[in-house]
Structure formats: C-alpha cells, structure tokens
Short mmCIF file of C-alpha atoms and ligand atoms in Angstrom, two decimals:
data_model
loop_
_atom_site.label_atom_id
_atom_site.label_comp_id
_atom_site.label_asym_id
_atom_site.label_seq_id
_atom_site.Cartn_x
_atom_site.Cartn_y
_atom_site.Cartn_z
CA UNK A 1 0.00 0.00 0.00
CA UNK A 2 1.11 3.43 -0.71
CA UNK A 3 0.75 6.11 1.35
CA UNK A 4 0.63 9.80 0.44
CA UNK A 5 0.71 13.44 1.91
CA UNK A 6 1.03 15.48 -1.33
CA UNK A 7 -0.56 16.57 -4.89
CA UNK A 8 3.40 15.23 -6.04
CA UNK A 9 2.67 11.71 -4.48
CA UNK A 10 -0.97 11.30 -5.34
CA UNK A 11 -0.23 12.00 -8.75
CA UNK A 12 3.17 10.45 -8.96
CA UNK A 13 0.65 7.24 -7.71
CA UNK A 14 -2.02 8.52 -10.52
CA UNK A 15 0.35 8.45 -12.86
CA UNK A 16 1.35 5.33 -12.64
CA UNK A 17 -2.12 3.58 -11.93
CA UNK A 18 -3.27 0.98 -14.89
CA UNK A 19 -7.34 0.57 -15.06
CA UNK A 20 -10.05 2.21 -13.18
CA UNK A 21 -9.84 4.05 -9.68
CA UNK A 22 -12.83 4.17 -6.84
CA UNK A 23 -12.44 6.04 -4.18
CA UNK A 24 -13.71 6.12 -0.69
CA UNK A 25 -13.27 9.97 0.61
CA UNK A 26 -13.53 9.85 4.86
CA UNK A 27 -12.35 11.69 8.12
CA UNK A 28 -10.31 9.03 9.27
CA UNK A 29 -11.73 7.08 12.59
CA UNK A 30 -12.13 4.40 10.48
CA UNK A 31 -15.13 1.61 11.37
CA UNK A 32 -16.76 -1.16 10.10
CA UNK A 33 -18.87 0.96 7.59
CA UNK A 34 -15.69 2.66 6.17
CA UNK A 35 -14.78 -1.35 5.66
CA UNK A 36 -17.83 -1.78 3.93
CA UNK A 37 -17.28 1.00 1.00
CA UNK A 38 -13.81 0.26 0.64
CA UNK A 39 -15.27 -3.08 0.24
CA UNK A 40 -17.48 -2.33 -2.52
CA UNK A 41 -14.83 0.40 -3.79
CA UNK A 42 -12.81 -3.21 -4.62
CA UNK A 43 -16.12 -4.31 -6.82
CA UNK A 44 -16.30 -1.17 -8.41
CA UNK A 45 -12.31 -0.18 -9.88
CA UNK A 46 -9.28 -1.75 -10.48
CA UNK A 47 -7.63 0.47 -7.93
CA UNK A 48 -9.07 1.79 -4.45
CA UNK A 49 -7.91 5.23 -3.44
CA UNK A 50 -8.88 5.97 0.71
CA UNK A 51 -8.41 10.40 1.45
CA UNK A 52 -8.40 10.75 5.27
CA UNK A 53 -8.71 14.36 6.33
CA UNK A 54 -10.80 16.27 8.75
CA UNK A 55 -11.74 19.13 7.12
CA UNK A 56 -12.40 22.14 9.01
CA UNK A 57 -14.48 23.87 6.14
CA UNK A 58 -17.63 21.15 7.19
CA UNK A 59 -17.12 22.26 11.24
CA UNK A 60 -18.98 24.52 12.61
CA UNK A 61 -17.57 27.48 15.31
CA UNK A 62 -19.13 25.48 17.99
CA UNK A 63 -18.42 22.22 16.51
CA UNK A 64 -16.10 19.47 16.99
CA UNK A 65 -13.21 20.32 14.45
CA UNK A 66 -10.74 19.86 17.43
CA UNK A 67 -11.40 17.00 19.02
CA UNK A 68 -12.61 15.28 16.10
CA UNK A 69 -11.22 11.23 16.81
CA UNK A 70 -8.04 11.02 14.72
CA UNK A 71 -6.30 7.87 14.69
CA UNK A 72 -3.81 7.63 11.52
CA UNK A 73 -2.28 4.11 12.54
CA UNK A 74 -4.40 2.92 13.40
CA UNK A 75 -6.72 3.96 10.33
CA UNK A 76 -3.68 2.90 8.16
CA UNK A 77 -3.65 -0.31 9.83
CA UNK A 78 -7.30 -1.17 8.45
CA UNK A 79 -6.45 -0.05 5.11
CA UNK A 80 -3.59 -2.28 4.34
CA UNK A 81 -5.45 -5.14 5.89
CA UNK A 82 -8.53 -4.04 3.48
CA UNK A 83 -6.09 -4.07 0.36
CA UNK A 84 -6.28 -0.18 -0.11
CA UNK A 85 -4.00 0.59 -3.33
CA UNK A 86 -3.19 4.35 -1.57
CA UNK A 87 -4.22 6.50 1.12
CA UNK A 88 -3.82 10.20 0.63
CA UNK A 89 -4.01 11.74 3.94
CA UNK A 90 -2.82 15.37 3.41
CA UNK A 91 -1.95 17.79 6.62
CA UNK A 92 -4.07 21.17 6.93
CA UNK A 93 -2.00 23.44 4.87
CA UNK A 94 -1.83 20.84 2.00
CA UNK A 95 -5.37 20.88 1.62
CA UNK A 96 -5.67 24.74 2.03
CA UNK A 97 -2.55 26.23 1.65
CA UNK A 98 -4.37 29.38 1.84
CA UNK A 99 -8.22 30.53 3.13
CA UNK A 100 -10.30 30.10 0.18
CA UNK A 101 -12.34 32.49 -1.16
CA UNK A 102 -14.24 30.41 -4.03
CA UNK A 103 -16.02 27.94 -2.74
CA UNK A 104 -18.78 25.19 -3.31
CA UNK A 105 -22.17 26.37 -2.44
CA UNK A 106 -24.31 23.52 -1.69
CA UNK A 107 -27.46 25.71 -2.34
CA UNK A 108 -31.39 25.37 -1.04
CA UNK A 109 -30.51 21.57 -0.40
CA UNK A 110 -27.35 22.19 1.71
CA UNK A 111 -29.96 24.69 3.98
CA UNK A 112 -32.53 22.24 5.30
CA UNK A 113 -32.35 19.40 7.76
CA UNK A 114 -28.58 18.81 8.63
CA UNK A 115 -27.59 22.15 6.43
CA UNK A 116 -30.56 24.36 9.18
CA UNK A 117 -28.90 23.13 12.16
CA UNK A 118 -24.98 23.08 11.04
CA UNK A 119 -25.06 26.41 8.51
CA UNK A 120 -21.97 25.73 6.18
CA UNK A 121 -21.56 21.94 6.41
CA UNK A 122 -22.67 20.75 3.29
CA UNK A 123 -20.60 23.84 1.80
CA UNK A 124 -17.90 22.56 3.36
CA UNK A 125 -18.42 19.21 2.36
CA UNK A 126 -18.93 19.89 -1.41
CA UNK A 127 -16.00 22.10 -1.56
CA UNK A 128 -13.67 19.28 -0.15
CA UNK A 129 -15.19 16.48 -2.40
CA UNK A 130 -14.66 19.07 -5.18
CA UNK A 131 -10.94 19.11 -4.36
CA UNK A 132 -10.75 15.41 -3.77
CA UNK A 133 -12.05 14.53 -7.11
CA UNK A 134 -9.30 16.87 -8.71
CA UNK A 135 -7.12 15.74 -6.91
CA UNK A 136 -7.63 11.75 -7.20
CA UNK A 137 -9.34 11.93 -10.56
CA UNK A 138 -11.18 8.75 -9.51
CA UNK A 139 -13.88 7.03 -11.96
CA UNK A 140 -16.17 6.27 -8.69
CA UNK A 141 -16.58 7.06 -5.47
CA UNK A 142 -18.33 5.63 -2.87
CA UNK A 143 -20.07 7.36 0.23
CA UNK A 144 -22.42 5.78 2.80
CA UNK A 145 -26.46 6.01 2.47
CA UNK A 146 -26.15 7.23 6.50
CA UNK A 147 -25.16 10.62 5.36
CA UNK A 148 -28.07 10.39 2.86
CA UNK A 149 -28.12 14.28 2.92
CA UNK A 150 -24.30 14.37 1.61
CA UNK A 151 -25.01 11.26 -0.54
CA UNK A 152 -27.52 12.81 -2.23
CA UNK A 153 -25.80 16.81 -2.50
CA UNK A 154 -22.88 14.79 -3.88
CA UNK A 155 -25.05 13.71 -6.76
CA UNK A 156 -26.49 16.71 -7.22
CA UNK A 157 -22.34 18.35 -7.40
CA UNK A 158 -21.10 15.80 -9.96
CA UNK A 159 -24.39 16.32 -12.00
CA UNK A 160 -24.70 20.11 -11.68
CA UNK A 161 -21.02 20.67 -12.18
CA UNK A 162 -20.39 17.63 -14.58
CA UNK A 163 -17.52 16.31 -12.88
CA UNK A 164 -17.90 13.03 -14.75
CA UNK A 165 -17.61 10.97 -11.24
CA UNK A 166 -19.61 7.94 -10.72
CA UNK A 167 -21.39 7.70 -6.84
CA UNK A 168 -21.78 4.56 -5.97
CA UNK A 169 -23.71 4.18 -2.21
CA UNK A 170 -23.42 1.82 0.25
CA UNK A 171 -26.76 0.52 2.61
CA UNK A 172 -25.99 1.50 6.63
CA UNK A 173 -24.04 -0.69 8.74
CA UNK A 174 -25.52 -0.98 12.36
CA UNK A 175 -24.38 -2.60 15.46
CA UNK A 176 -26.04 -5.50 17.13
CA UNK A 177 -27.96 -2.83 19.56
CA UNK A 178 -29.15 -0.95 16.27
CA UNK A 179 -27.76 2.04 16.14
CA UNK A 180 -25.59 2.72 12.81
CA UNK A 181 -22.21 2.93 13.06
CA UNK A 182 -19.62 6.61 13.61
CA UNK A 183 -16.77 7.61 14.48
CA UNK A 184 -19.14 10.17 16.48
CA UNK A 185 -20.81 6.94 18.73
CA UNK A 186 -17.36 7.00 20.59
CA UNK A 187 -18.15 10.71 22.41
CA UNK A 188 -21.61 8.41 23.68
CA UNK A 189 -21.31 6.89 27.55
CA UNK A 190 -22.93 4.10 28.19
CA UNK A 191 -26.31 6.03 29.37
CA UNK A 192 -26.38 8.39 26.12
CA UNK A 193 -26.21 5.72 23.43
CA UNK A 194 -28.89 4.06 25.34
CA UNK A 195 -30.39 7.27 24.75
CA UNK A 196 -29.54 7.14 20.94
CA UNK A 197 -31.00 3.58 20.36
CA UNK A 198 -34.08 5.76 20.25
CA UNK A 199 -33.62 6.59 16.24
CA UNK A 200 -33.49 2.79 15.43
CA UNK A 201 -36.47 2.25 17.42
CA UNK A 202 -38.29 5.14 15.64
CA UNK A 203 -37.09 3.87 12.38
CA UNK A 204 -38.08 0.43 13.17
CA UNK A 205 -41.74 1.49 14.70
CA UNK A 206 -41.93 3.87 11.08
CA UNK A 207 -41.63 0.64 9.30
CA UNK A 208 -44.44 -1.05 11.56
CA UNK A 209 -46.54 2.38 10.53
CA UNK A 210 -46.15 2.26 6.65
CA UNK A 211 -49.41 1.81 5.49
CA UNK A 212 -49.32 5.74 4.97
CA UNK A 213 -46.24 8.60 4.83
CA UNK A 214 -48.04 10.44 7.55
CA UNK A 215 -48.80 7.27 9.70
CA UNK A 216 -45.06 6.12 9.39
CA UNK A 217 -43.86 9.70 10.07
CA UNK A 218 -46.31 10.08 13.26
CA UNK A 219 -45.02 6.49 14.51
CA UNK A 220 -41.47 7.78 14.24
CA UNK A 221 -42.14 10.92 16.21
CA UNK A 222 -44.25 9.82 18.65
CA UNK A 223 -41.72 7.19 19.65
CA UNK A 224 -39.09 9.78 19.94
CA UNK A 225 -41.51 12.19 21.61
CA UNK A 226 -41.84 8.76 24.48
CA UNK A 227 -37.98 8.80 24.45
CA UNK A 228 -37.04 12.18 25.16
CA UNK A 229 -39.21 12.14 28.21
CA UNK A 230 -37.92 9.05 29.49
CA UNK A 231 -34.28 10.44 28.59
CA UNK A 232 -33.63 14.22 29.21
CA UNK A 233 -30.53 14.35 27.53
CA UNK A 234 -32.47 13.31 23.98
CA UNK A 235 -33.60 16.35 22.36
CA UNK A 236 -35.07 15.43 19.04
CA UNK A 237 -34.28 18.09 16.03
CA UNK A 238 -35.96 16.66 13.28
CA UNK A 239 -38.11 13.19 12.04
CA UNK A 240 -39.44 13.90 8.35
CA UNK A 241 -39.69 11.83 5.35
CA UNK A 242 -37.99 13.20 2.52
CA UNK A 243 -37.79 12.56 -1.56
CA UNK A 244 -34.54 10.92 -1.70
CA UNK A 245 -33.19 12.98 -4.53
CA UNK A 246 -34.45 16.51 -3.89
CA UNK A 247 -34.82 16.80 -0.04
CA UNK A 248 -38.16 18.37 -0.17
CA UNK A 249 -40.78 16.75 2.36
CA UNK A 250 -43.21 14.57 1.54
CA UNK A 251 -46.85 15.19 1.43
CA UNK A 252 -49.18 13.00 3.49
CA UNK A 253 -50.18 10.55 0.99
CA UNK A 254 -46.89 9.92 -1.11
CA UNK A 255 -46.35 7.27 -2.74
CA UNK A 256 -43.00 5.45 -3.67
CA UNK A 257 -39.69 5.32 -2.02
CA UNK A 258 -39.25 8.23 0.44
CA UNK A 259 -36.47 8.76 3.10
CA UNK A 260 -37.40 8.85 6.92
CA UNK A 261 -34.68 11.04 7.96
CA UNK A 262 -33.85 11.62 11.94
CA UNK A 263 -31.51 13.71 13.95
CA UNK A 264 -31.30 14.52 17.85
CA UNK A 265 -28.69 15.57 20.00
CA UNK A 266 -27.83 13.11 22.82
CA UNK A 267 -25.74 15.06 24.87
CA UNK A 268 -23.26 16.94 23.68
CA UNK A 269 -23.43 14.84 20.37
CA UNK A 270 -25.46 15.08 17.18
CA UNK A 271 -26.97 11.27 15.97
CA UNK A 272 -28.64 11.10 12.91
CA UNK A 273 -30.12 7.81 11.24
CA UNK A 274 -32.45 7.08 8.09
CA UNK A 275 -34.43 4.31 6.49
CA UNK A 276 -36.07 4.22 3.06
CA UNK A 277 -39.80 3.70 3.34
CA UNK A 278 -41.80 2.53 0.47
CA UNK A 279 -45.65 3.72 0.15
CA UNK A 280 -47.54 2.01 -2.34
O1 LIG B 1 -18.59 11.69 5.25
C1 LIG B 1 -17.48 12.14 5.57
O2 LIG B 1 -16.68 11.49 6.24
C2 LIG B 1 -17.10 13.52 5.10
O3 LIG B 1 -18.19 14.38 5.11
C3 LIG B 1 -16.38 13.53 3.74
C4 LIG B 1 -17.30 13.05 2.64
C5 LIG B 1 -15.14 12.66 3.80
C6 LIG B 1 -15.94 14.96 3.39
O4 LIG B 1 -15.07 15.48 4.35
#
C-alpha cells in the first residue's frame, strides 16, 4: 500500500495507476462501515484510493473540528489489511494552503435538515469532495447512504457541475444494539447511546406504521416524543420523510420510495439515522 501526503505523491501514484480508480473519501476514525465502502470500492475499480482528512471547512464554530477522533495508525492499519491501493491523507496546509475564497455552495438543499442546524456543512463538504475529485481523478466514489443528505448533495455536485464521477452508495451498517455505526458513537457513555437507540427504534416502529407517509412519520415521532421524556438528555431536532433525490418533504399521501430522515442531540453529540420507506 502506498501512502501519500502530497498533490506530487498522489499523482506520482495517478500516474502510474493501470485501469479504473474508486475512491472512498472519509475523516479518518475508520469503522466497520468505512470497511464496507472500501469493500465495494474493490467491486467497483481496479484500484481503491482511501483520502483521510478532517476538514475544518464542514465544522462549525461550535463544533467538533478539534477533538474530532483522529487515529492515523491505526486507520492505516485497516487499510492495508482491506487491500487499499493508496491513502492520501494530506496535513491542513496541503489541503488549504491558503483561506479560500471560491467555494462550493451547496445551495437550497445544503440549507434544510442537517444544512438548518450546522449552517456551512454541506458547503464545506462539497467544496472538499470538489478538491478530492481533482485531486484523485477517480472514476467512482463511494459514500455511505447514512449521510443520505451528503449522498444525495454529492449527486447533485457531480451532476450540476459535470464532474464526470460515478457515486456509488453503500446501505448502513448498524451494530447488534441498532444504532448505525460513527466515528461520532465513541463521544456516547454508556447512558447516552442508550439514549440514541431511540432513532433505530423510531425507524423500526416507522416501518411497523407504513401503510401511509403520515402514519409512518407520526409512529417515528411519537416514539421519539416517548424517548425524550424518558431520557432528558435526547432532544429530538428533526423526524421527516424526505424525496430521496431533492430533499423536499413529503406530502401525506406519497407514494413510492421516500427517506425517513432523523436527527437529535444526545448530549453533547449530534446522531442522525435514516431508512427508506416505500408507500404504495
Ligand atoms: O462523510 C465524511 O466522512 C465527510 O463528510 C467527507 C465526505 C469525507 C468529506 O469530508
């Protein structure tokens, strides 16, 4: 495996790359559902690119830029056993060797749901998949369907901007309790991800529900609405279903495949989940 700091590296490694290149973009803390899309990254290209940097651009002021878990051994570690072709994990200044003043702007779809409570993320995020995909010049890339916000502004970039990248997604990974997997669960104690099982129940009891959008929507939210009062430190932000493609809300009696997105804080940390829902 070859590892990387630099544009001079990466492309040196580019360069000299035969066949097709997929590549998994993440902040590092790798977990079993990085595993997975570098696992599907190997069914998609002949070559499978991993970019490991937190970037400060999708942090909010108040955020947690700084204590973000970084682990680069241990990350690196789990990439060579994986059969990664090349990590490119650039330092700070690599990545912006100056503030930028042209950036991505991830428009009405970046300012709803996650983009309402964390202004600037999905600017942030764009902006830094923008630069990975210059940088890398990969034929695919592959992000999780837990972000399905980013999953689905990431189509919207490579479509609106033609950037001639493929997205490939990859279904959530949970643990055995249910909740889906971060490198954010590790900030939970014991009590709090208790707490946070709440958005797999919701999900779950949505599911039970689906006979109509609003019935699955209500189940959802009422079984959140139970949870936060047997758990203070739940506060629920937001439990809509959602057209997949467009983020706009669904109306009461849609019909096809919608997204039940959720988010709370538990604690000091932000949890968000989703489940496609099909109404028929
Ligand atoms: O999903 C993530 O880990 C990040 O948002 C990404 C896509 C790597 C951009 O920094």
């Amino acid at each position: 495996m070859t590892q990387v700091a630099d544009t001079r590296g990466l492309n040196a490694w580019r360069n000299a790359t035969r066949g097709t290149v997929a590549l998994v973009p993440t902040m590092g803390a790798l977990h079993d559902g990085h595993r997975r899309l570098i696992a599907h990254a190997h069914g998609e290209a002949d070559a499978v690119a991993v970019s490991i940097f937190v970037n400060p651009l999708q942090f909010g002021p108040d955020e947690d830029f700084e204590r973000y878990p970084r682990d680069l051994d241990s990350d690196l570690e789990i990439c060579r056993a994986d059969g990664v072709d090349v990590v490119f994990a650039p330092e700070l200044h690599e990545m912006y060797p100056r503030d930028p003043e042209v950036t991505v702007s991830a428009g009405r779809m970046g300012a709803v749901f996650e983009g309402a409570s964390r202004p600037g993320h999905f600017d942030g995020v764009l902006t830094v998949v923008a630069k990975l995909f210059q940088r890398v010049r990969p034929d695919v890339a592959i992000f999780g369907q837990k972000d399905a916000q980013q999953l689905a502004l990431v189509e919207r970039l490579v479509a609106d901007l033609d950037l001639g990248v493929h997205i490939e997604s990859v279904p959530i990974v949970r643990d055995a309790d249910g909740l889906a997997l971060s490198s954010r669960n590790r900030y939970l104690s014991a009590a709090e991800r208790e707490s946070a099982l709440a958005l797999p129940r919701a999900l779950e009891a949505a599911a039970h529900e689906a006979t109509t959008a609003a019935s699955a929507q209500d189940a959802a939210r009422r079984t959140l609405a139970d949870a936060e009062l047997q758990h203070p430190e739940l506060s629920l932000d937001y439990a809509t279903l959602v057209d997949r493609a467009t983020f706009t809300k669904c109306s009461p009696d849609f019909r096809g495949d919608a997204v039940l997105v959720l988010a709370a804080r538990v604690g000091a940390t932000r949890v968000i989940d989703n489940a496609t829902l099909t109404f028929g």
